[in-house]
Tab-separated table of C-alpha atoms in Angstrom:
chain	number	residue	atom	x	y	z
A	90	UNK	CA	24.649	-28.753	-17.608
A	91	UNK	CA	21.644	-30.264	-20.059
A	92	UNK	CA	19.863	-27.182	-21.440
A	93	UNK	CA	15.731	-27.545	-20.098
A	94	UNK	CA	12.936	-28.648	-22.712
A	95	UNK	CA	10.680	-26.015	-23.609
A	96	UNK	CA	7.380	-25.871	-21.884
A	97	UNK	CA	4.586	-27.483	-23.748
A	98	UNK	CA	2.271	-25.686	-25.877
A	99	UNK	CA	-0.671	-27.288	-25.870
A	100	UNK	CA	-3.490	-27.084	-28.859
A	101	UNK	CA	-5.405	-25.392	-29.277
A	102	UNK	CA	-2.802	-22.155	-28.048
A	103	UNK	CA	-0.350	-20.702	-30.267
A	104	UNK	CA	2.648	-18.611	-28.734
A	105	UNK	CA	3.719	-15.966	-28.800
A	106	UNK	CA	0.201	-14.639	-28.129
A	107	UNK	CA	-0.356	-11.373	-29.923
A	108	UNK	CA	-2.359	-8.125	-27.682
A	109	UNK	CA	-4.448	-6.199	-30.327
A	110	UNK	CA	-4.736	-3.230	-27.540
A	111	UNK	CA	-3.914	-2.945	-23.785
A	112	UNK	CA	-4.908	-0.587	-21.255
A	113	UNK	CA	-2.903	-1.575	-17.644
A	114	UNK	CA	-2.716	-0.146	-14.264
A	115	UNK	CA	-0.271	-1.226	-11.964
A	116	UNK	CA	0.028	0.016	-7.824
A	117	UNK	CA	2.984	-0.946	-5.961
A	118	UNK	CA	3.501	-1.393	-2.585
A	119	UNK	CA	6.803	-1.518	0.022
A	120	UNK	CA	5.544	-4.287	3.000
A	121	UNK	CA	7.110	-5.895	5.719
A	122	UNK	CA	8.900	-8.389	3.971
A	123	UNK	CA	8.615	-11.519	6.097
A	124	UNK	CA	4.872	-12.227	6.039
A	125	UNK	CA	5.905	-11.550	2.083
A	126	UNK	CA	8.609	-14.436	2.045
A	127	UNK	CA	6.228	-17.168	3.685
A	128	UNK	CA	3.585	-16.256	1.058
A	129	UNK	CA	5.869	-16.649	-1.534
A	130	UNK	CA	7.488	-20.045	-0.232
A	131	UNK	CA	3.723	-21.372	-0.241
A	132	UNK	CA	3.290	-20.653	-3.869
A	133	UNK	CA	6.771	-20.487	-5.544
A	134	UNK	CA	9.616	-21.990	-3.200
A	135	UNK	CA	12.378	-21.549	-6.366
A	136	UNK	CA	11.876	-17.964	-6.038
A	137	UNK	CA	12.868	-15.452	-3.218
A	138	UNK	CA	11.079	-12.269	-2.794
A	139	UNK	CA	13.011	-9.207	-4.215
A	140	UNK	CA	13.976	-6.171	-1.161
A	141	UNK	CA	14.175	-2.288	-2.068
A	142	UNK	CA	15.806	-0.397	0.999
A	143	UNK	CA	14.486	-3.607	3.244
A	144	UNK	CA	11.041	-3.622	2.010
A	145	UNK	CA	9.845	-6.639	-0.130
A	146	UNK	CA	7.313	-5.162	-2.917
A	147	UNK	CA	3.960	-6.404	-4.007
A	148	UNK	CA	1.583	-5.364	-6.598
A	149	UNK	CA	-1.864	-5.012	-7.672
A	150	UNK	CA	-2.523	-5.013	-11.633
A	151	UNK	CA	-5.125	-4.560	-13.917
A	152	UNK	CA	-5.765	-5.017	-17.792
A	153	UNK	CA	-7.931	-4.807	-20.206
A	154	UNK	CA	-7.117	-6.384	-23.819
A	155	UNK	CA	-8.188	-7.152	-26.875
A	156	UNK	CA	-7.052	-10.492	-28.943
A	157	UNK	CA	-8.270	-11.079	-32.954
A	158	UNK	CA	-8.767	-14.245	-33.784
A	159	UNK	CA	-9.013	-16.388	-36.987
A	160	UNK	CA	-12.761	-16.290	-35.710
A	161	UNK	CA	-13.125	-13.586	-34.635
A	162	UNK	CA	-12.229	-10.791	-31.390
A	163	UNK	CA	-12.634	-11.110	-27.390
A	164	UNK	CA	-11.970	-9.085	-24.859
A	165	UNK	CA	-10.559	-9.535	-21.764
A	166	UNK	CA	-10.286	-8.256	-18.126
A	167	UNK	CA	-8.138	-9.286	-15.348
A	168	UNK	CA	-5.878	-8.608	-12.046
A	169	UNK	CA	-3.057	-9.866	-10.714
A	170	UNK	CA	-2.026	-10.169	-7.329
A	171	UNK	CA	1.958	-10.458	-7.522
A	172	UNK	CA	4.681	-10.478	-5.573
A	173	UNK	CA	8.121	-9.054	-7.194
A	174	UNK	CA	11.243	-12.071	-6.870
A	175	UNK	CA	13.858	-13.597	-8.630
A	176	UNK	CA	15.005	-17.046	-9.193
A	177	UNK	CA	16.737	-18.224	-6.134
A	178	UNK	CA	19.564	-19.886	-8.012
A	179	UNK	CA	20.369	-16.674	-9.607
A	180	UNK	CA	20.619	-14.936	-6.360
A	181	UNK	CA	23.836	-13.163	-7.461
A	182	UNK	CA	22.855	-11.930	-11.024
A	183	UNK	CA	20.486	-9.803	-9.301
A	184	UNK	CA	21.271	-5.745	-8.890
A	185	UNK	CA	21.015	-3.978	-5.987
A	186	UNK	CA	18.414	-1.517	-6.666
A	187	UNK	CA	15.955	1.412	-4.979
A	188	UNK	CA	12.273	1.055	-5.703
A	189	UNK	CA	11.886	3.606	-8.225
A	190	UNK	CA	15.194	2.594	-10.398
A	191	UNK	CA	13.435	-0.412	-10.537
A	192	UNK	CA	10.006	0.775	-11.484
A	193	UNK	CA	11.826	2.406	-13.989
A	194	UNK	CA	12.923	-0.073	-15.853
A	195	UNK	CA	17.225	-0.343	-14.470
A	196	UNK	CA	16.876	-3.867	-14.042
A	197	UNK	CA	17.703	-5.325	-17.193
A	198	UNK	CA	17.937	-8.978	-16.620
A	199	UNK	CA	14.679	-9.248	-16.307
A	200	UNK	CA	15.536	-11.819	-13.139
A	201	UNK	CA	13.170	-9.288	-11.185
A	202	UNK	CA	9.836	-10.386	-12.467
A	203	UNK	CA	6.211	-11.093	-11.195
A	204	UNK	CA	5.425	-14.135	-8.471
A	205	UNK	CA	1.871	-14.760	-9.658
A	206	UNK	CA	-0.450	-15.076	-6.216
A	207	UNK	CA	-4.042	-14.568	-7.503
A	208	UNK	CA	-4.795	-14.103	-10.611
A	209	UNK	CA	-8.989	-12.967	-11.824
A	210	UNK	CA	-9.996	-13.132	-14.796
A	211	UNK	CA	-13.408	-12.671	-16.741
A	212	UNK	CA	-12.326	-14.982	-19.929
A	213	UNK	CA	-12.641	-18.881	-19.454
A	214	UNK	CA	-10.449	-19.082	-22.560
A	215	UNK	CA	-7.808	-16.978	-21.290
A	216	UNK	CA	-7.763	-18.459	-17.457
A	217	UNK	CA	-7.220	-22.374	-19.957
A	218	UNK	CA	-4.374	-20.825	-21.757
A	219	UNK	CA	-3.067	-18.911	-18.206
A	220	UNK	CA	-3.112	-21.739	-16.246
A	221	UNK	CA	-1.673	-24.422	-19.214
A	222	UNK	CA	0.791	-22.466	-20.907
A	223	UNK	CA	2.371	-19.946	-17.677
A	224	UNK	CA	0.744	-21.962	-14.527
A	225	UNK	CA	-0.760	-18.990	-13.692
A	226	UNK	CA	-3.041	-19.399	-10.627
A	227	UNK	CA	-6.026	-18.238	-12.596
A	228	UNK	CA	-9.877	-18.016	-11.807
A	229	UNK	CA	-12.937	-16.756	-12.915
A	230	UNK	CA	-14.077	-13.118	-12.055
A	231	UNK	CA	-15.498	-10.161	-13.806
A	232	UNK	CA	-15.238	-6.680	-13.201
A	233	UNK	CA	-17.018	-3.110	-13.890
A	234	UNK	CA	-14.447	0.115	-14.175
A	235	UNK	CA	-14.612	3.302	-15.312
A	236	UNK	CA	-11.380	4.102	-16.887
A	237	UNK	CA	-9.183	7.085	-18.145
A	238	UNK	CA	-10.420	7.076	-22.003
A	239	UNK	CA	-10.179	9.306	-25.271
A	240	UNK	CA	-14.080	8.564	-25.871
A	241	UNK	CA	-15.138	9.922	-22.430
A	242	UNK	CA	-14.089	13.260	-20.024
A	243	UNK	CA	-10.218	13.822	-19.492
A	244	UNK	CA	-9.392	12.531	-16.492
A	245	UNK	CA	-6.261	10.308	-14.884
A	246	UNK	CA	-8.324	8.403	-12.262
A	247	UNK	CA	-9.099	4.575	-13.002
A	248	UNK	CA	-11.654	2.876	-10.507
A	249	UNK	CA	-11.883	-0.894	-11.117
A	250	UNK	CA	-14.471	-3.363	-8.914
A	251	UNK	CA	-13.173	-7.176	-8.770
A	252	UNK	CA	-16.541	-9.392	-8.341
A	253	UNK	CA	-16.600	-13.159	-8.335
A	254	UNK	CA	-17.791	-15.660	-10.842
A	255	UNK	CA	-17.867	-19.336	-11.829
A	256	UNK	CA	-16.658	-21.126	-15.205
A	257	UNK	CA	-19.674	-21.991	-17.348
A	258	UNK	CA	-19.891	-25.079	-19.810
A	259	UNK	CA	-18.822	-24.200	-22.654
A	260	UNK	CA	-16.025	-21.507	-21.988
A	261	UNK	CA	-19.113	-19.274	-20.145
A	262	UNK	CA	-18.614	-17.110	-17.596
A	263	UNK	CA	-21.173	-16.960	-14.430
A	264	UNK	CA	-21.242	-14.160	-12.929
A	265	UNK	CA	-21.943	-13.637	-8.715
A	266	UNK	CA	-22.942	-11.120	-6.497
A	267	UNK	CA	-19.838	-11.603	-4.410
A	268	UNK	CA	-17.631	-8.264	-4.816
A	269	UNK	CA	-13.814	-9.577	-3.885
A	270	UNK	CA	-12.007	-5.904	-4.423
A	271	UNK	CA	-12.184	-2.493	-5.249
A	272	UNK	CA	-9.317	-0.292	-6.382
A	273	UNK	CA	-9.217	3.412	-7.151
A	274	UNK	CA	-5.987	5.213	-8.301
A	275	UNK	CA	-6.306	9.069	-8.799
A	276	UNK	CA	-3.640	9.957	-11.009
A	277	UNK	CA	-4.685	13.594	-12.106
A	278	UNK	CA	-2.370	16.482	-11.832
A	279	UNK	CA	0.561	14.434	-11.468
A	280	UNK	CA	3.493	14.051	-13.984
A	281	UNK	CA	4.734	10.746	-14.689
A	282	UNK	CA	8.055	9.603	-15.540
A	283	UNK	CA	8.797	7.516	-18.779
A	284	UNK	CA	9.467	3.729	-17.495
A	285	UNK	CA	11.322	1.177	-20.064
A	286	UNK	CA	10.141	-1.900	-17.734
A	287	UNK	CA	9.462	-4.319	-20.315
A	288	UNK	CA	9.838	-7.286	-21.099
A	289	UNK	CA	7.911	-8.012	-17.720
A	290	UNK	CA	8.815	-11.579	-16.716
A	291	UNK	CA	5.988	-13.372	-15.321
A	292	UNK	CA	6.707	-16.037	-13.136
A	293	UNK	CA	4.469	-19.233	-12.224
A	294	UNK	CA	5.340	-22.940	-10.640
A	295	UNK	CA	3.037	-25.925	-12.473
A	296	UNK	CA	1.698	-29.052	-10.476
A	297	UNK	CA	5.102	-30.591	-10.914
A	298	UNK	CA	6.653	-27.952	-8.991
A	299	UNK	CA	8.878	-26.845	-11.658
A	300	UNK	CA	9.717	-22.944	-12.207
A	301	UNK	CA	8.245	-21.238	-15.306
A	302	UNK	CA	9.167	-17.863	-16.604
A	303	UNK	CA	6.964	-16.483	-19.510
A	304	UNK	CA	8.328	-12.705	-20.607
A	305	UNK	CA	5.985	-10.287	-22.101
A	306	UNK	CA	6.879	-7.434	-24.080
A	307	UNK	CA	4.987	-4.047	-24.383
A	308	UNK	CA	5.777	-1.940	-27.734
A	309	UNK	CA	5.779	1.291	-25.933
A	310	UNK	CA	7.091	2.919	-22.572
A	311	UNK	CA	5.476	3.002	-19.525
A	312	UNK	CA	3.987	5.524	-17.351
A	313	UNK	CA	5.448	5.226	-13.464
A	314	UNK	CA	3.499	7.890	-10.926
A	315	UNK	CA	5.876	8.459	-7.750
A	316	UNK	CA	3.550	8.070	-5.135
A	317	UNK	CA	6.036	8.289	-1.917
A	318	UNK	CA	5.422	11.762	-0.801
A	319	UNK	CA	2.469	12.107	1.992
A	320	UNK	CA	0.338	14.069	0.269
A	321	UNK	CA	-0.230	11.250	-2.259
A	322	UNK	CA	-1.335	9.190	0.612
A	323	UNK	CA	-4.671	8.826	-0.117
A	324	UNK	CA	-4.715	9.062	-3.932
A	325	UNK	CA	-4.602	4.860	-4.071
A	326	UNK	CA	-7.746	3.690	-2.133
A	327	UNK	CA	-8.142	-0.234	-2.183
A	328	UNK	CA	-10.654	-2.108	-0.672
A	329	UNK	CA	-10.586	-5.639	0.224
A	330	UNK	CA	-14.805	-6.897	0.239
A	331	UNK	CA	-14.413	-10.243	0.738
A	332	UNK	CA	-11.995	-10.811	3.925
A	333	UNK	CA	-12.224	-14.533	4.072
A	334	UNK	CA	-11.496	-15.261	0.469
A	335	UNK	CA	-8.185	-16.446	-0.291
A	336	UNK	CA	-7.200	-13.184	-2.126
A	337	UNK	CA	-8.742	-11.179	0.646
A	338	UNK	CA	-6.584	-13.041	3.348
A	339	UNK	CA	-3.268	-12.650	1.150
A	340	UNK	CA	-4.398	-9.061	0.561
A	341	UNK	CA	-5.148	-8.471	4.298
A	342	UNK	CA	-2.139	-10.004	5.834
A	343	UNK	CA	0.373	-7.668	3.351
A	344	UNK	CA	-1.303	-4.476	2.461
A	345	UNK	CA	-3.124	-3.499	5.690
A	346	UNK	CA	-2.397	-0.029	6.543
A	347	UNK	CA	0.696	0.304	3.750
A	348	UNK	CA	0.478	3.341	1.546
A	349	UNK	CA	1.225	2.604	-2.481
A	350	UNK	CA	4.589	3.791	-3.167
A	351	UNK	CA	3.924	3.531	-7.193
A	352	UNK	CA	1.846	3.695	-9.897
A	353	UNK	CA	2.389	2.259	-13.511
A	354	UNK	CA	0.055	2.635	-16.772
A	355	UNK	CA	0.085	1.591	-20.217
A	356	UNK	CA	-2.587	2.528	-23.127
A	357	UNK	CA	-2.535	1.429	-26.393
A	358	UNK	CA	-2.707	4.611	-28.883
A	359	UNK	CA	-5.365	4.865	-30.979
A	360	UNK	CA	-5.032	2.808	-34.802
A	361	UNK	CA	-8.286	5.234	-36.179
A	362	UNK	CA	-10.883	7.633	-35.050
A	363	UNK	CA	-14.320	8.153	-36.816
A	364	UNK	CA	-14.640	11.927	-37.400
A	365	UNK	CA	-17.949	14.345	-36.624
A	366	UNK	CA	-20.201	14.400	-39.107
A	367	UNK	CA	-21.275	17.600	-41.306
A	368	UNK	CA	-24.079	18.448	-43.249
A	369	UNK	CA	-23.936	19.163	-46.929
A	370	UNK	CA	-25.726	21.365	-49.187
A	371	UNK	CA	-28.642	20.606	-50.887
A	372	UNK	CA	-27.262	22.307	-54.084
């Protein structure tokens, strides 16, 4: 077999791209998988959706990162819409797993990775270098959340509000009153597990129609909330705003009425803190 040519890169991107910080959230959910499998055959027919127990799985995830720059920094904010699959041609490299050995990180082929559906993002730099170097089926967006954080109260509970926006000239972002999505995930009191998930593959199909698979690595564990039990029902509250979007309709037709069955988060430690201040003597 002739080994594949790399991907371009085009200027002005440079790969690997380096995260400065990163604060994700991640919900899971177990769906009916056929209305799952057409989705998936629309977007990425090289891949087949991935089944835990008979259940395909799809997922909702957040992040917030910062990049430095010979020029400078930028921060970014986005969400994925994803469904989890694996090549189709490597059908029997794939393990059988549950849902939660797989949330925790078993699968180490990394063959189980993320279809890329929708993809929102508030950086038109970053939704350039998604959609050139990863085909990444990303679009403009921007977002207000209020997020677990060392600078404000203790809490486990992120709350993020998906809004819709147009590219600018000149890499600018417009921002719209359209709301798309709003997701809460109440965390507190709960005691995650320790999830060695990464490298995540991400997976995305260019105009060609060929398969892409761009693996991202995260320098520290994850956290994975088990969220199966009934009385975390209603600790994952998502609401879909805009219905006849196209990320409404993909949202509607999978998720309506399905409990989450997981939730993942990563947070970049701290590099420094700025201490309280005291007063000094006069003499």
């Amino acid at each position: 077999m002739t080994p594949l040519p790399l991907p371009p890169v085009p200027e002005p991107f440079r790969l690997p791209f380096h995260y400065g910080a990163l604060h994700h959230l991640g919900i899971d959910w177990l769906v009916d998988p056929a209305p799952v499998r057409a989705l998936l055959a629309r977007h990425h027919p090289a891949l087949t959706a991935a089944e835990f127990g008979g259940r395909a799985l799809v997922s909702l995830n957040y992040q917030l990162y910062f990049a430095q720059y010979p020029f400078g920094g930028s921060v970014t904010q986005e969400i994925e819409y994803n469904v989890v699959a694996f090549p189709t041609a490597g059908r029997e490299r794939v393990p059988e797993l549950t849902y939660p050995q797989y949330a925790q990180g078993w699968e180490q082929t990394k063959l189980l990775g993320i279809a890329r559906i929708h993809v929102v993002c508030d950086n038109p730099f970053a939704i350039t270098a998604g959609r050139a170097l990863y085909a990444e089926p990303k679009h403009p967006g921007w977002f207000e959340a209020d997020l677990p954080s060392l600078n404000g109260p203790a809490h486990e509970t992120w709350t993020i509000r998906c809004n819709a926006a147009t590219a600018g000239p000149d890499d600018t972002l417009e921002r719209e009153d359209t709301a798309l999505l709003g997701l809460t995930a109440a965390l507190d009191g709960l005691t995650p597990a320790p999830a060695n998930t990464a490298p995540v593959t991400g997976y995305g199909t260019d105009p060609e129609g060929r398969l892409l698979a761009g693996p991202m690595n995260v320098y520290q564990p994850y956290c994975w909330y088990d969220l199966d039990a009934p009385e975390h029902a209603d600790r994952v509250r998502l609401t879909v705003h805009s219905p006849d979007s196209a990320l409404g309709r993909d949202i509607g037709t999978l998720l309506t009425g399905a409990p989450a069955a997981g939730a993942w988060t990563c947070q970049s430690p701290p590099v420094a803190a700025h201490n309280r201040a005291y007063y000094l003597p006069e003499r």
